[in-house]
Coordinates of C-alpha atoms and ligand atoms in Angstrom, one line a residue:
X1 CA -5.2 15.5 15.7
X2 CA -4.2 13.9 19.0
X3 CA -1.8 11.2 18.6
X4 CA -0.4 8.7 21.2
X5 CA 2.5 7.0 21.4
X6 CA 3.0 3.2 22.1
X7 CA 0.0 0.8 22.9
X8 CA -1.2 3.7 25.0
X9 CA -4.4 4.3 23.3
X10 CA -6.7 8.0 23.6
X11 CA -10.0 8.4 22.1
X12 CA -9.5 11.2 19.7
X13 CA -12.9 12.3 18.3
X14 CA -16.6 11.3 18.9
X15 CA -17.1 9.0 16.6
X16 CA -14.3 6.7 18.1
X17 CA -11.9 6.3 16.3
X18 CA -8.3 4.2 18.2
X19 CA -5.1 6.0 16.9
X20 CA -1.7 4.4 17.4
X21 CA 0.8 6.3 15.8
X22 CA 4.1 4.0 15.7
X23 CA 4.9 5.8 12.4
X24 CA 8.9 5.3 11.6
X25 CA 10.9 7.9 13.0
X26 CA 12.5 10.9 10.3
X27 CA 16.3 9.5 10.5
X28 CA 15.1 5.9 9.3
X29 CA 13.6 8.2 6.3
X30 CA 17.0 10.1 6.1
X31 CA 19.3 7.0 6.4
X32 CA 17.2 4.7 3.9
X33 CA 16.8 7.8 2.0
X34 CA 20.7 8.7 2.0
X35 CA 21.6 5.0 1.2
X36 CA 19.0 5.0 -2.0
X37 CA 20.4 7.6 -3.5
X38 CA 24.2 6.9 -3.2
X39 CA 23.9 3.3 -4.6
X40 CA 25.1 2.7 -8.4
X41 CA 21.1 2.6 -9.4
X42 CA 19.2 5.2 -7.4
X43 CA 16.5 3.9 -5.2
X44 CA 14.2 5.1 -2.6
X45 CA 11.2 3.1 -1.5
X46 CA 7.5 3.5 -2.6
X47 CA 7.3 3.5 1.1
X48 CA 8.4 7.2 1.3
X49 CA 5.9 8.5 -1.6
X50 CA 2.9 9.0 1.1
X51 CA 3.1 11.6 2.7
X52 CA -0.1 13.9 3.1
X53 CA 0.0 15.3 -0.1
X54 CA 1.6 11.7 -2.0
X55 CA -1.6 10.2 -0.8
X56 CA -4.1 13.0 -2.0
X57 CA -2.1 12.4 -5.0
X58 CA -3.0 8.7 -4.6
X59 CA -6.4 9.3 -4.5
X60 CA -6.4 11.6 -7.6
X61 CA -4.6 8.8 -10.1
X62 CA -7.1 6.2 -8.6
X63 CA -10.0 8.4 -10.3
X64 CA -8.0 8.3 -13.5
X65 CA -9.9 6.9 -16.8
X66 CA -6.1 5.0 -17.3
X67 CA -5.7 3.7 -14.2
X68 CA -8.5 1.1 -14.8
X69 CA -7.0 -0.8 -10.8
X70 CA -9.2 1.1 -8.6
X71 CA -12.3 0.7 -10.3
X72 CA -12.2 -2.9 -11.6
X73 CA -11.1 -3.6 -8.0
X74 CA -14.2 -2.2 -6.6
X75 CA -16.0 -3.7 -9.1
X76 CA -14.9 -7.3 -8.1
X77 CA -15.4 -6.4 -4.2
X78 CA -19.1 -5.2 -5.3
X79 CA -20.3 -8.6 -7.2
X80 CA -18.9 -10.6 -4.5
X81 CA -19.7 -8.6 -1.6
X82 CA -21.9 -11.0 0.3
X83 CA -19.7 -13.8 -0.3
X84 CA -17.1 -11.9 0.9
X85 CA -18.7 -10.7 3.9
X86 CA -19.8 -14.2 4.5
X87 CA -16.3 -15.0 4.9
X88 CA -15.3 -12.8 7.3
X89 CA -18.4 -13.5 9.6
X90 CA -17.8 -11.4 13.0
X91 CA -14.1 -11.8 12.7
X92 CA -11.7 -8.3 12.9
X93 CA -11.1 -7.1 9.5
X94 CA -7.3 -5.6 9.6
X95 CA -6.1 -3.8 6.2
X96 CA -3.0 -3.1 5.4
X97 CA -2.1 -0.1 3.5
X98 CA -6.0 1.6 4.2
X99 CA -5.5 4.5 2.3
X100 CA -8.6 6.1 2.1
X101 CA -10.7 3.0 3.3
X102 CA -13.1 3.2 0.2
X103 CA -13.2 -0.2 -0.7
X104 CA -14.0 -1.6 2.9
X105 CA -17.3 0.2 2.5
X106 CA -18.3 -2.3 0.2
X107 CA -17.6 -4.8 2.5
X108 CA -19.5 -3.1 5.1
X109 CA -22.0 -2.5 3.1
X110 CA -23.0 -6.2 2.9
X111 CA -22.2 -7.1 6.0
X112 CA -25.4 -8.3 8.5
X113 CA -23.0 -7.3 11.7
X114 CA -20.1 -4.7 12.3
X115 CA -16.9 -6.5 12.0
X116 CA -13.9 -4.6 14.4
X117 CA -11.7 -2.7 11.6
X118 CA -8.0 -1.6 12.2
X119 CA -6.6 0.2 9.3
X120 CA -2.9 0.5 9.0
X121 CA -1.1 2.7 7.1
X122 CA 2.1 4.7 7.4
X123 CA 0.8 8.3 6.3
X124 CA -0.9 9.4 9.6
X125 CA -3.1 11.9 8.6
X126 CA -4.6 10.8 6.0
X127 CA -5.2 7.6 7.9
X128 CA -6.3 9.1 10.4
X129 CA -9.3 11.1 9.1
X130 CA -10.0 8.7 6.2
X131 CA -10.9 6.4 9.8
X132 CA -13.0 9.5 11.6
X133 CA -15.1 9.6 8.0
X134 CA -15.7 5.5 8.5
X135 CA -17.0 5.3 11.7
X136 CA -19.2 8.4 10.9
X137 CA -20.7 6.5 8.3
X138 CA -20.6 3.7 10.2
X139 CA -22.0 4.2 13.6
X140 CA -20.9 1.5 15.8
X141 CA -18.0 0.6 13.8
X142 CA -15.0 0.1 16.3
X143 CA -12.5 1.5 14.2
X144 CA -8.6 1.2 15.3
X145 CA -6.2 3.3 13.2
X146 CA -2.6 2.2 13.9
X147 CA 0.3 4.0 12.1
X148 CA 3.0 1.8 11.0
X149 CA 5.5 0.2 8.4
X150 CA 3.9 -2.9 7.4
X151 CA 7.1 -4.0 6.1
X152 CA 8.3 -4.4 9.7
X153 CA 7.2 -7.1 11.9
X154 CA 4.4 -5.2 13.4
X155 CA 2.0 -6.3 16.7
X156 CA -1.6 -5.7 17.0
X157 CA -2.7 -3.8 20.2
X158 CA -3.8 -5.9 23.6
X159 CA -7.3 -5.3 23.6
X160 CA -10.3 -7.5 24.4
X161 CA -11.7 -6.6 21.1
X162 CA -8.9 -8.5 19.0
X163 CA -8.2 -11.1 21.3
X164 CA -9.0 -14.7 20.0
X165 CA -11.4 -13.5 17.1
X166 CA -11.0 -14.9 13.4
X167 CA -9.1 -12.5 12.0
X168 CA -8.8 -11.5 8.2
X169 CA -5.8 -9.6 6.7
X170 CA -7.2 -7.0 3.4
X171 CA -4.9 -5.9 1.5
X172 CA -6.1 -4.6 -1.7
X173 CA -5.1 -2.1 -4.3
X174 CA -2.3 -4.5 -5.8
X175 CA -0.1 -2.8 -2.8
X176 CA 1.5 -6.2 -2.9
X177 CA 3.0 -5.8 -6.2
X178 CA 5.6 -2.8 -4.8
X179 CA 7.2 -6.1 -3.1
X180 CA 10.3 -8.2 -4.6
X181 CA 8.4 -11.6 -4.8
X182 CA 10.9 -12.7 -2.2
X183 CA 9.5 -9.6 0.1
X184 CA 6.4 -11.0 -0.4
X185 CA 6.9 -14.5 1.4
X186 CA 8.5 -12.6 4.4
X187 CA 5.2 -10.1 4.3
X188 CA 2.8 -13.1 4.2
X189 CA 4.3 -15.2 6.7
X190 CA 4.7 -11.8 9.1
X191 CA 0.9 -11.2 8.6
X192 CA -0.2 -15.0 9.3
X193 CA 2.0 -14.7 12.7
X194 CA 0.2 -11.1 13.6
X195 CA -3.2 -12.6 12.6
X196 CA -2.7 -15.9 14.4
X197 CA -3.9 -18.6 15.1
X198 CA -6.9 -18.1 12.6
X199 CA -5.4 -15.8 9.7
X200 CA -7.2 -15.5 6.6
X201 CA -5.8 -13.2 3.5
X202 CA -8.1 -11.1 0.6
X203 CA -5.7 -9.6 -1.6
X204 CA -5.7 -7.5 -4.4
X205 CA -3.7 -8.6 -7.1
X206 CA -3.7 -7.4 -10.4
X207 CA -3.0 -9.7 -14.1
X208 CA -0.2 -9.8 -16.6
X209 CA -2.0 -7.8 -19.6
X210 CA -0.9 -6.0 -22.5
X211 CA 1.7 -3.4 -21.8
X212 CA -0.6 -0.7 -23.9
X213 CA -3.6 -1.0 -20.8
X214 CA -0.5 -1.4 -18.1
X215 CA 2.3 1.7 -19.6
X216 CA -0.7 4.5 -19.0
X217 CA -2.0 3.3 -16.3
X218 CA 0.9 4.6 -14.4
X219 CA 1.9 7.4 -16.6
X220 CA -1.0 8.9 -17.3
X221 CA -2.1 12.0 -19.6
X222 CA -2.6 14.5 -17.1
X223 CA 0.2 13.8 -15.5
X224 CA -0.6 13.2 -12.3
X225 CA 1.4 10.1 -11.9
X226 CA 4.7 11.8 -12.6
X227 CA 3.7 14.8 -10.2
X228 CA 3.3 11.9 -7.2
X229 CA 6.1 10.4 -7.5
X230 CA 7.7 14.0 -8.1
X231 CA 6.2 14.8 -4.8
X232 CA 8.8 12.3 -3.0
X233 CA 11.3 15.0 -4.5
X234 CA 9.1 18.0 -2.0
X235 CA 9.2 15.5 0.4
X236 CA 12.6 15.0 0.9
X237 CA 13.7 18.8 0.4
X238 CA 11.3 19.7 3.0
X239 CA 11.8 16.5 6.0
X240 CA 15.3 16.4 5.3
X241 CA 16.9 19.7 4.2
X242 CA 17.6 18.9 0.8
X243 CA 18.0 21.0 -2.6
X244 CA 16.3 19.2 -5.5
X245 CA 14.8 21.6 -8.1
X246 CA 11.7 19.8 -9.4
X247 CA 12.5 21.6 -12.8
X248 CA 15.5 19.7 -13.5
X249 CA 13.3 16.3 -12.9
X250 CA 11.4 14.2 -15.3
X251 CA 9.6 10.9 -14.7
X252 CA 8.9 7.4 -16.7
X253 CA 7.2 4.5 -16.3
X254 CA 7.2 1.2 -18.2
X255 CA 6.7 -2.5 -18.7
X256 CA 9.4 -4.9 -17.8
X257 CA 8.4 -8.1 -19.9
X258 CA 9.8 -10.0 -16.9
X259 CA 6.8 -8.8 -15.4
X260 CA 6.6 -5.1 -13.4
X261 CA 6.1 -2.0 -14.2
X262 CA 9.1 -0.2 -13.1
X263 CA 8.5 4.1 -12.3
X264 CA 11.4 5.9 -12.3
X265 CA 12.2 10.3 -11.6
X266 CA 14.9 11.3 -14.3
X267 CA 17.4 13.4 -13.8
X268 CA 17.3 16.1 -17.1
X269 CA 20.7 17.4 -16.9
X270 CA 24.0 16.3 -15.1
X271 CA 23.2 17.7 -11.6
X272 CA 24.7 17.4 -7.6
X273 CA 22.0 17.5 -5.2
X274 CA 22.7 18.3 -1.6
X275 CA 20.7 16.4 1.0
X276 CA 22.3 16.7 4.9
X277 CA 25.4 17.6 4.2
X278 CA 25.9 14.7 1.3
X279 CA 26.6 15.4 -2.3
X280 CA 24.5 13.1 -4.8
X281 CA 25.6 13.2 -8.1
X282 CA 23.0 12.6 -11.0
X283 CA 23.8 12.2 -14.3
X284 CA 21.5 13.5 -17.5
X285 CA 19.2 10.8 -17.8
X286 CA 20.1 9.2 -14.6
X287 CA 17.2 7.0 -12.7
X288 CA 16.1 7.0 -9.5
X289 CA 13.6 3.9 -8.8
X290 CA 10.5 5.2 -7.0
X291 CA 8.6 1.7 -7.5
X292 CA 7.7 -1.6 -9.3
X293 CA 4.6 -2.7 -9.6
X294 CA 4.4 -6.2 -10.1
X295 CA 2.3 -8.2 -12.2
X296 CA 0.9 -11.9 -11.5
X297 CA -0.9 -14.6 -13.3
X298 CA -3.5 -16.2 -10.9
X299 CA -1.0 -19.6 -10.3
X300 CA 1.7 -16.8 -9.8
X301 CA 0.7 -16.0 -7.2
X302 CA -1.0 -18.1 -5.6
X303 CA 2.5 -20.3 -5.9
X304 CA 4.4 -17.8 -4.1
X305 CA 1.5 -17.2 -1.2
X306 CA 1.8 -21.1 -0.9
X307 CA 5.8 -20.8 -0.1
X308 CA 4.3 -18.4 2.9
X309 CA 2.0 -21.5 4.6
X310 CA -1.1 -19.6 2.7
X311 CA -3.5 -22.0 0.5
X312 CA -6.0 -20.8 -2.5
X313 CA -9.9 -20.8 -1.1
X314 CA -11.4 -18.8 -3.8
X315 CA -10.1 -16.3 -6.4
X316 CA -12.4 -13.8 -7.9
X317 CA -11.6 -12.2 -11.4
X318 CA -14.0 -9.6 -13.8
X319 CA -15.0 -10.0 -17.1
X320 CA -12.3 -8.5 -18.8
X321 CA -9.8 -10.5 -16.2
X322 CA -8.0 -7.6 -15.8
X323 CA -7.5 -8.2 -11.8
X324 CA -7.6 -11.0 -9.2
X325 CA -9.1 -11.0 -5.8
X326 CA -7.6 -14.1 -3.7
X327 CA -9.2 -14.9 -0.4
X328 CA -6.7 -17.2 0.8
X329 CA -6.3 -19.1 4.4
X330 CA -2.6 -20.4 6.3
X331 CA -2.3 -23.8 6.0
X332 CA -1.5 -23.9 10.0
X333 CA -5.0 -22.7 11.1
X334 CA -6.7 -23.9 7.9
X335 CA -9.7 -21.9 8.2
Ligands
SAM1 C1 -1.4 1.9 -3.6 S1 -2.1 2.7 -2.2 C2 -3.5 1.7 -1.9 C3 -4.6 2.4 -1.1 C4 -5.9 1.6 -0.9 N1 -5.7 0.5 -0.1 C5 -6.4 1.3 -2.3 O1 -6.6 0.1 -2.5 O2 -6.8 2.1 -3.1 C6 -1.0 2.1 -0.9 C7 -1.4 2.5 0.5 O3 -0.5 1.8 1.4 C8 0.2 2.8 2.3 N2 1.5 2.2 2.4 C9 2.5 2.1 1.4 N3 3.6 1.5 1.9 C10 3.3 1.3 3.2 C11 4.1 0.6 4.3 N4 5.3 0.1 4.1 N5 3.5 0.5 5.5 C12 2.2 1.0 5.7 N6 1.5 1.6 4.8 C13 2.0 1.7 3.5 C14 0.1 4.1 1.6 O4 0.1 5.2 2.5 C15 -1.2 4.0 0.8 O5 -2.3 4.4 1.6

């Protein structure tokens, strides 16, 4: 893979495929990392969980029976599909968090014209090909991959292609539920500014349910779950020179009633870990926070995408109503 730095952009591959690789540099991941694990309760951000193998192990939990997300997602996207597309018109379709970029094909699939796509995500390789395999099965497709932190105030690239189109932010997968609520204002009003001055929002967001569909959805029978947030462990003995032993590592997850699932690595024995030089001390059952996973009812969150200038145009649910998809538009551009 060829990368380039900066808005300098290099045509990679026939099919084209646009890569901008702004991902954060490794002391960011060190210092956030370093300052996680020395506060009083042990936290390092979901952020840090993809890496190449995190998001293969992404990709395995989303075929899960328990994980019922993915496919009642993709469910949703399918029913509505031409709706959907309908909405987005020939406007630039930008997702955040792309992962794999399955669910886009459904959009694509019902869509009369090739909308521009530019996936971002911050684990570059699997971005990366995920985008070559799009715009092989999409010939014409003028795919952009960019590499970032979507946490960050972010720009899009200068190009004729994204200037002064309707653009419409996707963000599905419930990705918006790793955020603090108050996170998720900040998010929302940084995407309307990158998507201005016509910024329209389809999000993922999954529903408040009963904790027995919710608990093994993300801590599931085969363990895969626990193995990917495990793998955050790998990571950081590999990127930054540390010494966890897996063995001596357990993981949980469960329902917080005020509304998140909260996944956590336990520590199975009192334990000092030494990552750069930097003693961390765990005690037996200690927890380190990987993520939450937060849960909204339908005014939820539709309240809390209002505080960020975005107003409700449409939610779709399924039968079950175990998800929401919210197509949303800011109030400034009102489209
Ligand atoms: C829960 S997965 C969802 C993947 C896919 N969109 C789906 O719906 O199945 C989250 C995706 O967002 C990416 N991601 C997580 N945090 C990110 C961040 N702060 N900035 C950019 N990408 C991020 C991950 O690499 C991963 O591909």
């Amino acid at each position: 893979m060829t990368a380039t730095l900066g808005w300098t952009s290099k045509t990679v591959s026939e099919p084209t495929v646009k890569l901008y690789d702004l991902h954060p540099p490794l002391d960011d991941f060190r210092s956030e990392a370093i300052a996680g694990l020395q506060k009083p309760e042990k936290f390092v951000s979901a952020k840090f969980l993809y890496d190449k193998r995190g998001s293969e192990l992404f990709d395995a939990i989303c075929n899960l029976e328990e994980y019922y997300v993915t496919r009642t997602e993709m469910s949703i996207l399918q029913t509505n599909a031409v709706e959907i597309a309908a909405k987005i018109g020939d406007g630039v379709l930008v997702e955040f968090g792309s992962g794999s970029s399955q669910k886009v094909r459904i959009i694509l699939d019902a869509m009369e014209k090739l909308p521009t796509y530019v996936a971002l995500d911050i684990s570059v390789q699997h971005l990366y090909e995920s985008c070559v395999k799009l715009a092989e099965a999409y010939v014409g497709l003028e795919a952009i991959a960019i590499c970032t932190d979507y946490t960050q105030p972010i720009k899009l690239p200068e190009i004729s292609s994204l200037k002064n189109k309707h653009k419409v932010a996707f963000f599905p997968g419930s990705s918006v539920g790793n955020l603090e609520p108050e996170e998720v204002i900040q998010f929302l009003k940084n995407t309307a500014n990158l998507l201005e001055p016509n910024s329209s929002l389809l999000i993922g967001v999954d529903l408040k349910k009963n904790k027995s569909i919710l608990e093994p959805a993300y801590d599931d029978s085969h363990g895969i779950s626990a193995a990917f947030a495990l793998n955050l462990l790998t990571r950081i003995n590999r990127e930054l020179g540390a010494n966890f032993n897996l063995d001596n590592f357990g993981y949980k997850a469960f329902y917080n009633a005020i509304g998140r699932i909260e996944m956590y690595i336990v520590s199975l024995k009192e334990q000092v870990v030494n990552i750069d030089g930097i003693e961390i001390h765990f005690q037996a059952g200690e927890l380190l926070r990987t993520e939450y996973s937060y849960k909204y009812t339908i005014t939820e969150f539709q309240e809390l995408a209002a505080q960020a200038g975005f107003q409700p145009q449409q939610v779709w649910t399924d039968p079950q109503n175990l998800f929401s998809l919210h197509y949303l538009t800011n109030s400034v551009s009102g489209t």
